[in-house]
Coordinates of C-alpha atoms in Angstrom, one line a residue:
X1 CA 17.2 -10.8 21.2
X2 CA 16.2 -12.0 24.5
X3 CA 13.6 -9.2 24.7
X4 CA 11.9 -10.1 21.7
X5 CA 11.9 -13.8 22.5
X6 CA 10.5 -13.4 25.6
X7 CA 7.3 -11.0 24.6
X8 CA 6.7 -13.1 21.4
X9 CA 3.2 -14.0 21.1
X10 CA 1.6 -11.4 23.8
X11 CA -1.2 -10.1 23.3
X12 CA 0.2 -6.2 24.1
X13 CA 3.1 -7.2 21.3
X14 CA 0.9 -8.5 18.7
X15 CA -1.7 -5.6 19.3
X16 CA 1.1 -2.7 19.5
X17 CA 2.4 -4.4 15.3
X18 CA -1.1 -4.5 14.9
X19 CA -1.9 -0.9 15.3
X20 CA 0.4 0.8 13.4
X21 CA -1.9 -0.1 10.4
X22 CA -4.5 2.0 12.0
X23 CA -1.5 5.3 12.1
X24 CA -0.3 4.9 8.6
X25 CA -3.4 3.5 6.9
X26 CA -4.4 7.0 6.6
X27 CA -2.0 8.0 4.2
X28 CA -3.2 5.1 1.8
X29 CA -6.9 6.2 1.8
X30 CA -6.9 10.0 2.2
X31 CA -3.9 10.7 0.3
X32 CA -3.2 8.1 -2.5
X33 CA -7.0 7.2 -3.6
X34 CA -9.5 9.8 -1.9
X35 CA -8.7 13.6 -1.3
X36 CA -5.4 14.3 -3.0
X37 CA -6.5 12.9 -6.7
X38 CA -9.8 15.0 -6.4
X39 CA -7.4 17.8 -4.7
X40 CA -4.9 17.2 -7.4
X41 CA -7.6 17.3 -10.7
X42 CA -9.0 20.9 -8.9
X43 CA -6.2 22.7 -8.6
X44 CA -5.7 22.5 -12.5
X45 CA -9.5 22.8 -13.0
X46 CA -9.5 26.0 -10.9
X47 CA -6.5 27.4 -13.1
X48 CA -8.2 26.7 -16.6
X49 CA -5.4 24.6 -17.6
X50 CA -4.3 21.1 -18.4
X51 CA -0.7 21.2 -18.4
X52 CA 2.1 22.6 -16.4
X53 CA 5.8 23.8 -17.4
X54 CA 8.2 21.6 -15.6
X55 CA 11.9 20.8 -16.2
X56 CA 11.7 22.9 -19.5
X57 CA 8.8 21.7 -20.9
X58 CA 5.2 21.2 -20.8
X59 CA 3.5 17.9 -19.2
X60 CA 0.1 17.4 -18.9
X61 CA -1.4 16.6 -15.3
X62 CA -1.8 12.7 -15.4
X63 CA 1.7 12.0 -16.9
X64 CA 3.0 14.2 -14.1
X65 CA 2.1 12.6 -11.2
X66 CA 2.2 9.2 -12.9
X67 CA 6.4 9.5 -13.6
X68 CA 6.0 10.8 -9.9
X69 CA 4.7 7.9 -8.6
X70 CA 6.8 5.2 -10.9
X71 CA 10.1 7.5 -10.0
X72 CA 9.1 7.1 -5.8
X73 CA 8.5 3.4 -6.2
X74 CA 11.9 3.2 -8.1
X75 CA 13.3 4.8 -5.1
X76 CA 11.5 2.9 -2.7
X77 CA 12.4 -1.1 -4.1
X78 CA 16.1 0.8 -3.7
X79 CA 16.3 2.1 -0.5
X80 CA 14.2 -0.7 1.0
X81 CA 17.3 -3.2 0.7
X82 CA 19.7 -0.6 2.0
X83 CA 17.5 0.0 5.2
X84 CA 17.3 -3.5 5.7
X85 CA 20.7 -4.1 5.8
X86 CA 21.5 -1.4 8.1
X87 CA 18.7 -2.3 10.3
X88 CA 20.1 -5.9 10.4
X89 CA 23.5 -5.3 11.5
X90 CA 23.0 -2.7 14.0
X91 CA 19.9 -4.6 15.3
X92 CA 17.6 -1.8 15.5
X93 CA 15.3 -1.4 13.0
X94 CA 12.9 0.7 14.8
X95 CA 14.9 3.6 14.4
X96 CA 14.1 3.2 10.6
X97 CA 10.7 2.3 11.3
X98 CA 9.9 6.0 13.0
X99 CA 12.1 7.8 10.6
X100 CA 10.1 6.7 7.6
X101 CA 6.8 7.3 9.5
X102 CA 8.1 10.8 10.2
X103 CA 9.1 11.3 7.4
X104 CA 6.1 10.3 5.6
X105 CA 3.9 12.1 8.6
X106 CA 6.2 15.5 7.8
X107 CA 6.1 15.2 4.1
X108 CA 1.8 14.8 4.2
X109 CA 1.8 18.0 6.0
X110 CA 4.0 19.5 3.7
X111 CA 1.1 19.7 1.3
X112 CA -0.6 22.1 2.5
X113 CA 1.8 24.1 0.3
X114 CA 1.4 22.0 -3.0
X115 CA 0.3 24.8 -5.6
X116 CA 1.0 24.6 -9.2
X117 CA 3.3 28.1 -8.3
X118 CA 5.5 25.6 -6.0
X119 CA 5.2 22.8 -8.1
X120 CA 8.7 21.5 -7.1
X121 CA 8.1 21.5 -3.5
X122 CA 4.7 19.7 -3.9
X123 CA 5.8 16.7 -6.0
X124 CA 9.1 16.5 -3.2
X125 CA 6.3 16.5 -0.6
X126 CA 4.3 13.7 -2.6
X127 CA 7.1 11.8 -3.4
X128 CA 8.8 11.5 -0.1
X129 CA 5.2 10.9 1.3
X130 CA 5.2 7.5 -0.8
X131 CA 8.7 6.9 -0.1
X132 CA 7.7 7.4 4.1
X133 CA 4.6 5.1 4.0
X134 CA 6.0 2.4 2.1
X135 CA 9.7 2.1 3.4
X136 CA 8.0 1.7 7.2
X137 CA 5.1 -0.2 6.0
X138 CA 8.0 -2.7 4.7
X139 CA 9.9 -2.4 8.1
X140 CA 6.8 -3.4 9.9
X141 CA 6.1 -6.0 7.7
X142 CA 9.4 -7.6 8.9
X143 CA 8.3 -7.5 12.6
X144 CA 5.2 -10.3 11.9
X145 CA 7.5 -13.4 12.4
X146 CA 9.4 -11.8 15.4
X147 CA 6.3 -11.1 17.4
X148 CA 4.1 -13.9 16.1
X149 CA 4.0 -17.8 16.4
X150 CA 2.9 -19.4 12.8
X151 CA -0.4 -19.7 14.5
X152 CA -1.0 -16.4 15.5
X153 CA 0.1 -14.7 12.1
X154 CA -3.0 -15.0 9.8
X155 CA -5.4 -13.7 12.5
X156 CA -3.1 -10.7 13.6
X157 CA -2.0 -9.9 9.8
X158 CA -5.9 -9.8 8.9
X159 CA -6.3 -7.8 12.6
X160 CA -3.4 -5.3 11.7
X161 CA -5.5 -4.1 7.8
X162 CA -8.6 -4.1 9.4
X163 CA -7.6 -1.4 12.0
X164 CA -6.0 0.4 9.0
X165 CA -9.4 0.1 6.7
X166 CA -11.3 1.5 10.3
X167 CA -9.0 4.0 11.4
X168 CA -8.9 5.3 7.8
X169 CA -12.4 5.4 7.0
X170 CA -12.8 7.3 10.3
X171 CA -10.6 10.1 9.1
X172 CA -12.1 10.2 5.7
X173 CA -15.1 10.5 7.1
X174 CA -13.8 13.6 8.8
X175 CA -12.2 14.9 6.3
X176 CA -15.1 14.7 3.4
X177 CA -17.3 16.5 5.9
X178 CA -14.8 19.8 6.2
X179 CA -14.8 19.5 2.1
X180 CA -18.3 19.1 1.6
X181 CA -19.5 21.7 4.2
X182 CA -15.9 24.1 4.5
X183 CA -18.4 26.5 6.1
X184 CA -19.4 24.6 9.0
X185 CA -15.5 24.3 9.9
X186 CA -14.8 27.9 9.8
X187 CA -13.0 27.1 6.3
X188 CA -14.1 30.4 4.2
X189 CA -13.6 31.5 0.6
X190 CA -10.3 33.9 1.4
X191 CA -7.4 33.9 -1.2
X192 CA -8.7 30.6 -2.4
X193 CA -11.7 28.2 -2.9
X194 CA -12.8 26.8 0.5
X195 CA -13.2 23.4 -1.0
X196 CA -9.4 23.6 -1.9
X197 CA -8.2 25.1 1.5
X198 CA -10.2 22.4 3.4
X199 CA -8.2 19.5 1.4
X200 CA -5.2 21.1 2.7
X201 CA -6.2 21.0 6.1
X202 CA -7.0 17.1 5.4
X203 CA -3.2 16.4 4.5
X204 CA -2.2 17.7 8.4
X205 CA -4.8 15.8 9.6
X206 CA -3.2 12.5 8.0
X207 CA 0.5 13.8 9.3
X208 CA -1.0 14.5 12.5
X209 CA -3.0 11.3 12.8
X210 CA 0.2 8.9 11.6
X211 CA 2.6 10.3 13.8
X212 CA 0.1 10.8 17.0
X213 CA -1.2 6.8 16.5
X214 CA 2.3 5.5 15.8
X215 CA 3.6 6.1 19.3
X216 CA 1.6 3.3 20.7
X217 CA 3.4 1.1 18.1
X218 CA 7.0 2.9 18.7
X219 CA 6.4 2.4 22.8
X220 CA 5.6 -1.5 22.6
X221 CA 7.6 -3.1 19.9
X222 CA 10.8 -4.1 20.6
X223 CA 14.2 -3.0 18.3
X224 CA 14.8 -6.3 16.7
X225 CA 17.8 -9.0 16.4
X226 CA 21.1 -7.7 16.2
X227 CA 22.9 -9.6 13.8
X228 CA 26.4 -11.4 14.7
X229 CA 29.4 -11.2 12.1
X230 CA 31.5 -8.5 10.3
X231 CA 30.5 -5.1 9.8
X232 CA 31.7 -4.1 6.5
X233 CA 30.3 -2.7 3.4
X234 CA 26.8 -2.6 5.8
X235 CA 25.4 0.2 3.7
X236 CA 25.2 -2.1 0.6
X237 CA 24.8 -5.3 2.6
X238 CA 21.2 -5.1 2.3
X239 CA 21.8 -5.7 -1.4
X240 CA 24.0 -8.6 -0.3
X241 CA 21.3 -10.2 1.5
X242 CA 18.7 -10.1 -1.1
X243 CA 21.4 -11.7 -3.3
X244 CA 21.6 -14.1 0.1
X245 CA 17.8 -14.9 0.1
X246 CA 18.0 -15.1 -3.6
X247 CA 20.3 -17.8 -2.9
X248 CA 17.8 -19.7 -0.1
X249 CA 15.2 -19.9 -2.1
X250 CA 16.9 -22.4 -4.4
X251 CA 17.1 -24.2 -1.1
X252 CA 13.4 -23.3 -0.7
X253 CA 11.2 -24.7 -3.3
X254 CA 7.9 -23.7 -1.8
X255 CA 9.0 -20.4 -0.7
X256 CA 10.2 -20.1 -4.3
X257 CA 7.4 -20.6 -6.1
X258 CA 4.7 -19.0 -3.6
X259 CA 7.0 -15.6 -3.9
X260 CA 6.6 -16.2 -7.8
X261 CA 2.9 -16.8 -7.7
X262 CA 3.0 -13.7 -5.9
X263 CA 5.2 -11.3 -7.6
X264 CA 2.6 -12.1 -10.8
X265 CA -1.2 -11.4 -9.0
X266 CA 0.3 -8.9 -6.6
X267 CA 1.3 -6.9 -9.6
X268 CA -2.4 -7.0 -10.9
X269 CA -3.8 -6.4 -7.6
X270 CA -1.7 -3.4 -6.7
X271 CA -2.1 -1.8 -10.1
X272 CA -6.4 -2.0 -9.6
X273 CA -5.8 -0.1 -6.5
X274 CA -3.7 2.5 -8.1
X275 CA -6.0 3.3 -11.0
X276 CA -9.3 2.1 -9.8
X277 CA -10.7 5.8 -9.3
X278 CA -9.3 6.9 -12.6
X279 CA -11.2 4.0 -14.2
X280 CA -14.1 5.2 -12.5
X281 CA -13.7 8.7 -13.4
X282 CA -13.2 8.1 -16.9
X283 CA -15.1 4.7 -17.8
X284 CA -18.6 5.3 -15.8
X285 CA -21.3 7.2 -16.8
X286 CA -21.9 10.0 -14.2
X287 CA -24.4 12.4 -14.4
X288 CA -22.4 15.4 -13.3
X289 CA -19.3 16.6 -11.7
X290 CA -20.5 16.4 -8.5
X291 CA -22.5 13.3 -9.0
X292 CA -18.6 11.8 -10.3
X293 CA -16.7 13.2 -7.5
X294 CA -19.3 12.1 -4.5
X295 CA -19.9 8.2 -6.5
X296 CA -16.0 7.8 -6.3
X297 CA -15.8 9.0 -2.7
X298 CA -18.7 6.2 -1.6
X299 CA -17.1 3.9 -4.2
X300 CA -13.5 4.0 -1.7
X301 CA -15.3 4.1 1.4
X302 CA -17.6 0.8 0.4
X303 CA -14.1 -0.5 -0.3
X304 CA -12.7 0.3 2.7
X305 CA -15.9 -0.9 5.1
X306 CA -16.0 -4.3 3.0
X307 CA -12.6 -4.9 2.9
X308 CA -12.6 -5.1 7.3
X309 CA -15.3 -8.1 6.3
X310 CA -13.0 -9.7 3.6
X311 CA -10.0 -9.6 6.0
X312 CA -11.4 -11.2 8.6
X313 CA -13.4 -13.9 6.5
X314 CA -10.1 -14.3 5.0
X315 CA -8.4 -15.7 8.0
X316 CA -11.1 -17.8 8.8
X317 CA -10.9 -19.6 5.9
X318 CA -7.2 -19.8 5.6
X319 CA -7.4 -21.4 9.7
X320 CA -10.1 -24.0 7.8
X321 CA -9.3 -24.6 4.4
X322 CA -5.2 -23.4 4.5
X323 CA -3.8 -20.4 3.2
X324 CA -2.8 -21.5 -0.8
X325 CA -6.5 -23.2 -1.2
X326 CA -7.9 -19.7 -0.1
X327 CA -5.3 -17.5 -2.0
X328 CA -6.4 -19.8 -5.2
X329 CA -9.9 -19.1 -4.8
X330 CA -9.5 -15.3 -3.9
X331 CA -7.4 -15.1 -7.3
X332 CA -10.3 -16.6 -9.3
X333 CA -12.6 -14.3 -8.0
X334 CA -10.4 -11.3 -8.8
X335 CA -9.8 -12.7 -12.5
X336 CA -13.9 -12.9 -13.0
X337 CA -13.7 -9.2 -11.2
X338 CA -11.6 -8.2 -14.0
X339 CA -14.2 -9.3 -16.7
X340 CA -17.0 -7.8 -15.0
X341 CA -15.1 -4.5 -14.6
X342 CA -15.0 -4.6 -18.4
X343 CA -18.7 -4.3 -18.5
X344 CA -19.3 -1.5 -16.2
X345 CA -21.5 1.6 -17.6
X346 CA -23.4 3.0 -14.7
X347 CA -22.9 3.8 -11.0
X348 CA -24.4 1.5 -9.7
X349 CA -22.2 -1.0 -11.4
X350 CA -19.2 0.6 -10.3
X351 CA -20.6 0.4 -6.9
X352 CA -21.1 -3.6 -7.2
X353 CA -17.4 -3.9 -8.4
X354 CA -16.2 -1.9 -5.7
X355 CA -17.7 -3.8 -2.9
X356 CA -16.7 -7.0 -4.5
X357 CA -13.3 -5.5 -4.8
X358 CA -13.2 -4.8 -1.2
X359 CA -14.0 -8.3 -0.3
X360 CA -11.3 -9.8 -2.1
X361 CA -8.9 -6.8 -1.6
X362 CA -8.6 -7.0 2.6
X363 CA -8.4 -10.8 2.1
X364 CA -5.5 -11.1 -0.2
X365 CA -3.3 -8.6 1.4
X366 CA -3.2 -10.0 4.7
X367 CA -2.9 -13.4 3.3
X368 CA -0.4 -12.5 1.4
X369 CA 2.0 -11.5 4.0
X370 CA 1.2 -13.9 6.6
X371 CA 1.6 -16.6 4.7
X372 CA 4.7 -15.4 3.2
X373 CA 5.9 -15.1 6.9
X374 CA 5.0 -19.0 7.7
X375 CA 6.9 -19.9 4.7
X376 CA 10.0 -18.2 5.8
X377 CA 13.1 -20.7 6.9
X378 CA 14.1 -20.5 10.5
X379 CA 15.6 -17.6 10.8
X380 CA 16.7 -13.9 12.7
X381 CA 17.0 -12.4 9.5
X382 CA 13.5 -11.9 9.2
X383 CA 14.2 -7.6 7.7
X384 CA 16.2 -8.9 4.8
X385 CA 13.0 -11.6 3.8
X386 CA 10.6 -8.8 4.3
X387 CA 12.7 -6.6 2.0
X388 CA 13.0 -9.1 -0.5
X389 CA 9.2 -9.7 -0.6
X390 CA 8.5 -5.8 -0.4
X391 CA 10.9 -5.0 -3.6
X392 CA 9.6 -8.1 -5.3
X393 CA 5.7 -5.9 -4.8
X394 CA 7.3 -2.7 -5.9
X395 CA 9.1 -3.7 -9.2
X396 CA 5.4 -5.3 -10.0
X397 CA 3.7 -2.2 -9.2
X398 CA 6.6 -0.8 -11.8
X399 CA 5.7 -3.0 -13.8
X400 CA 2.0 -3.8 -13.9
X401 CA 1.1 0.3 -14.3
X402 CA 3.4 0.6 -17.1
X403 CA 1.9 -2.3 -18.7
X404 CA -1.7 -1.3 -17.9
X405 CA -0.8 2.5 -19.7
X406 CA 0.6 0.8 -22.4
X407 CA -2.6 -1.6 -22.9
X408 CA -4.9 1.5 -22.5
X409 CA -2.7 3.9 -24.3
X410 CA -2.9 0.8 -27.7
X411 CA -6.0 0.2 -27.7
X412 CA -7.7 3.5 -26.6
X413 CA -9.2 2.2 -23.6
X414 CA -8.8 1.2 -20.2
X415 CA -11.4 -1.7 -20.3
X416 CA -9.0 -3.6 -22.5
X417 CA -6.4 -3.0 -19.7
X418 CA -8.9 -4.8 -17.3
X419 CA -8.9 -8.0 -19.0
X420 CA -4.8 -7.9 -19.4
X421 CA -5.1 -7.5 -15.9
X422 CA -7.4 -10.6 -15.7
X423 CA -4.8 -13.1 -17.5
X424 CA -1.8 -12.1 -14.2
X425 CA -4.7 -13.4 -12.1
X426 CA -5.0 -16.4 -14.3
X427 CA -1.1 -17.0 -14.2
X428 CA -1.2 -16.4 -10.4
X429 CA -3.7 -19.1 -9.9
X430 CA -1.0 -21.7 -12.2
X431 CA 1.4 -20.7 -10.3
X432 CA -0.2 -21.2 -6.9
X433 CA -1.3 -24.6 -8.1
X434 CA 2.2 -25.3 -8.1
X435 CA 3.1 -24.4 -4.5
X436 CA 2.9 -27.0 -1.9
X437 CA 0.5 -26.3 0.7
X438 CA 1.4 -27.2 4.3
X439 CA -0.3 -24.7 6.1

């Protein structure tokens, strides 16, 4: 405890947090919305076929990985509490912090193997590789008020996804050049196509990257509080904690509401980032194959680059206006977003919305967490908030891309979905309305 008090607020402490966005971000971009999906619809494209025998029966491609992905972040809002209540009690929740990454790191790697032949091992790889980046993306999350003053949060939250949205784009970057020109890299046609094979060689790169990058993070920040008291039942006391916050926020009324304000547009905002390339694919009027795969591939990146401006004009006007004023207005943006996204025919639309999307993406992320973090109660048990405020984003993830099938699935498309979408921003902004702003 004493360590942590007394390197609170240094620069070397805040930049160490701050960087393992730039390690893990990797997995975000490369893996969940750029090389995998294209890596993913290939694979099946290659093989002449649509749907794949699994568990006894047949199941197209999308529904696959979809139940893959809800199933992980069922996991994930489950272990989270578990984790933190462990970490709490034995006071070192860095040990969880590199086991996730590596973890995550090891599990990237591992799919180099995924082939519709080892179909099981693939989806374990995929599934422990969400599991990895969001469990320690939670655990570091939980860090921000032990190594930050209120006054430092916002500009080192906005700091830390800026790093990410850099170091990520870097390796993209890298990545999309062994893809689009295999040959250059020594990547031949041998056994398989050397578009494939250089995708592979991408998901190293992101296990190689994560764990290499996290180091700097894992050598500067400090284990964390060791909580005083019993230690019985400490494998389910994370569960008891949450029930515990649960609890404090009745004492809370602003921390209360801001968490419900959040729990509503976070769902919308995380489920835009899950199917926003599938929107894309589907909804836009590309010229060819390769015309759809490169327009998506500039469509993330423009995300990514805008996103660093959005973040950091985020904090500014959080430091000038205050954080529930700026989280208000970002909301409203994102609801008139969701009516233009409605609208979209050609690229060139799609690349509008994406860059808008990227403004408004950075900023309400890191916003979001920092000022969750100035709202907390004075407290050591700053894991067991964190986890609370990380299952609260998973269940809406659950939630908001069952929702958004279901909308799409109804109606036949997925522009109807956007404007279902729009009304949790609408809700969001109520609710923030609601939440009194001392920041």
């Amino acid at each position: 405890m004493e360590q942590v008090l007394a390197l609170k607020g240094t620069k070397k402490l805040l930049n160490a947090w701050a960087f393992y966005d730039w390690a893990n971000s990797v997995y975000s971009l490369v893996i969940s919305s750029a090389i995998f999906p294209i890596f993913y619809g290939a694979l099946f494209r290659v093989a002449g076929i649509e749907k794949v025998t699994i568990f006894g029966g047949e199941i197209a491609r999308a529904p696959l990985i979809s139940y893959v992905t809800s199933l992980a972040f069922v996991f994930i809002a489950i272990v989270t509490p578990l984790v933190s209540g462990v970490a709490d009690y034995l006071g070192n929740k860095k040990v969880f912090l590199k086991f996730f990454c590596y973890l995550g790191a090891v599990s990237c790697i591992g799919l180099y193997w995924f082939s519709l032949e080892n179909i099981y091992f693939g989806l374990v790889c995929y599934f422990f590789g969400l599991v990895g980046f969001w469990v320690s993306f939670a655990i570091n999350n939980s860090y921000l008020p032990d190594i930050a003053y209120p006054e430092q949060q916002d500009r080192i939250s906005a700091k830390g996804f800026s790093l990410g949205y850099i170091g990520s784009v870097i390796l993209l970057v890298f990545n999309l050049a062994m893809v689009m020109k295999p040959d250059v890299f020594g990547i031949t046609n041998e056994g398989e196509v050397a578009e494939i094979k250089a995708m592979k060689y991408s998901f190293i790169s992101v296990g190689i990257w994560w764990m290499l990058f996290s180091q700097y993070t894992f050598a500067n920040l400090p284990k964390g509080y060791k909580r005083e008291g019993a230690r019985q039942h400490i494998i389910l006391n994370g569960f008891k904690e949450l029930k515990s916050v649960w609890h404090q926020l009745g004492e809370n009324v602003r921390l209360k509401r801001y968490l419900g304000a959040f729990f509503v547009y976070s769902m919308a905002v995380q489920t835009i980032m899950l199917i926003a390339t599938y929107f894309g694919e589907e909804e836009i009027a590309w010229g060819t194959d390769s015309e759809r795969t490169t327009g998506l591939i500039i469509s993330i990146l423009v995300i990514q680059l805008v996103a660093i401006l959005g973040a950091t004009v985020t904090a500014w006007c959080s430091k000038v206006f205050g954080n529930i004023r700026t989280l208000i207005v970002i909301n409203i943006i994102w609801a008139m977003l969701c009516v233009y996204a409605y609208f979209l025919q050609t690229p060139m639309d799609f690349y509008t919305a994406a860059g808008l999307v990227g403004v408004v993406m950075g900023g309400i992320q890191a916003l979001s967490r920092s000022t969750y973090s100035k709202f907390l109660p004075d407290t050591t048990d700053t894991t067991s908030f964190f986890s609370f405020y990380d299952v609260a984003e998973k269940i809406g993830i659950i939630i908001g891309t069952f929702l958004y099938g279901v909308v799409a699935q109804l109606t036949g498309s997925m522009r109807n979905s956007t404007i279902f979408l729009g009304v949790f921003f609408l809700i969001g902004i109520f609710l923030l309305i609601r939440v009194k702003s001392k920041d």
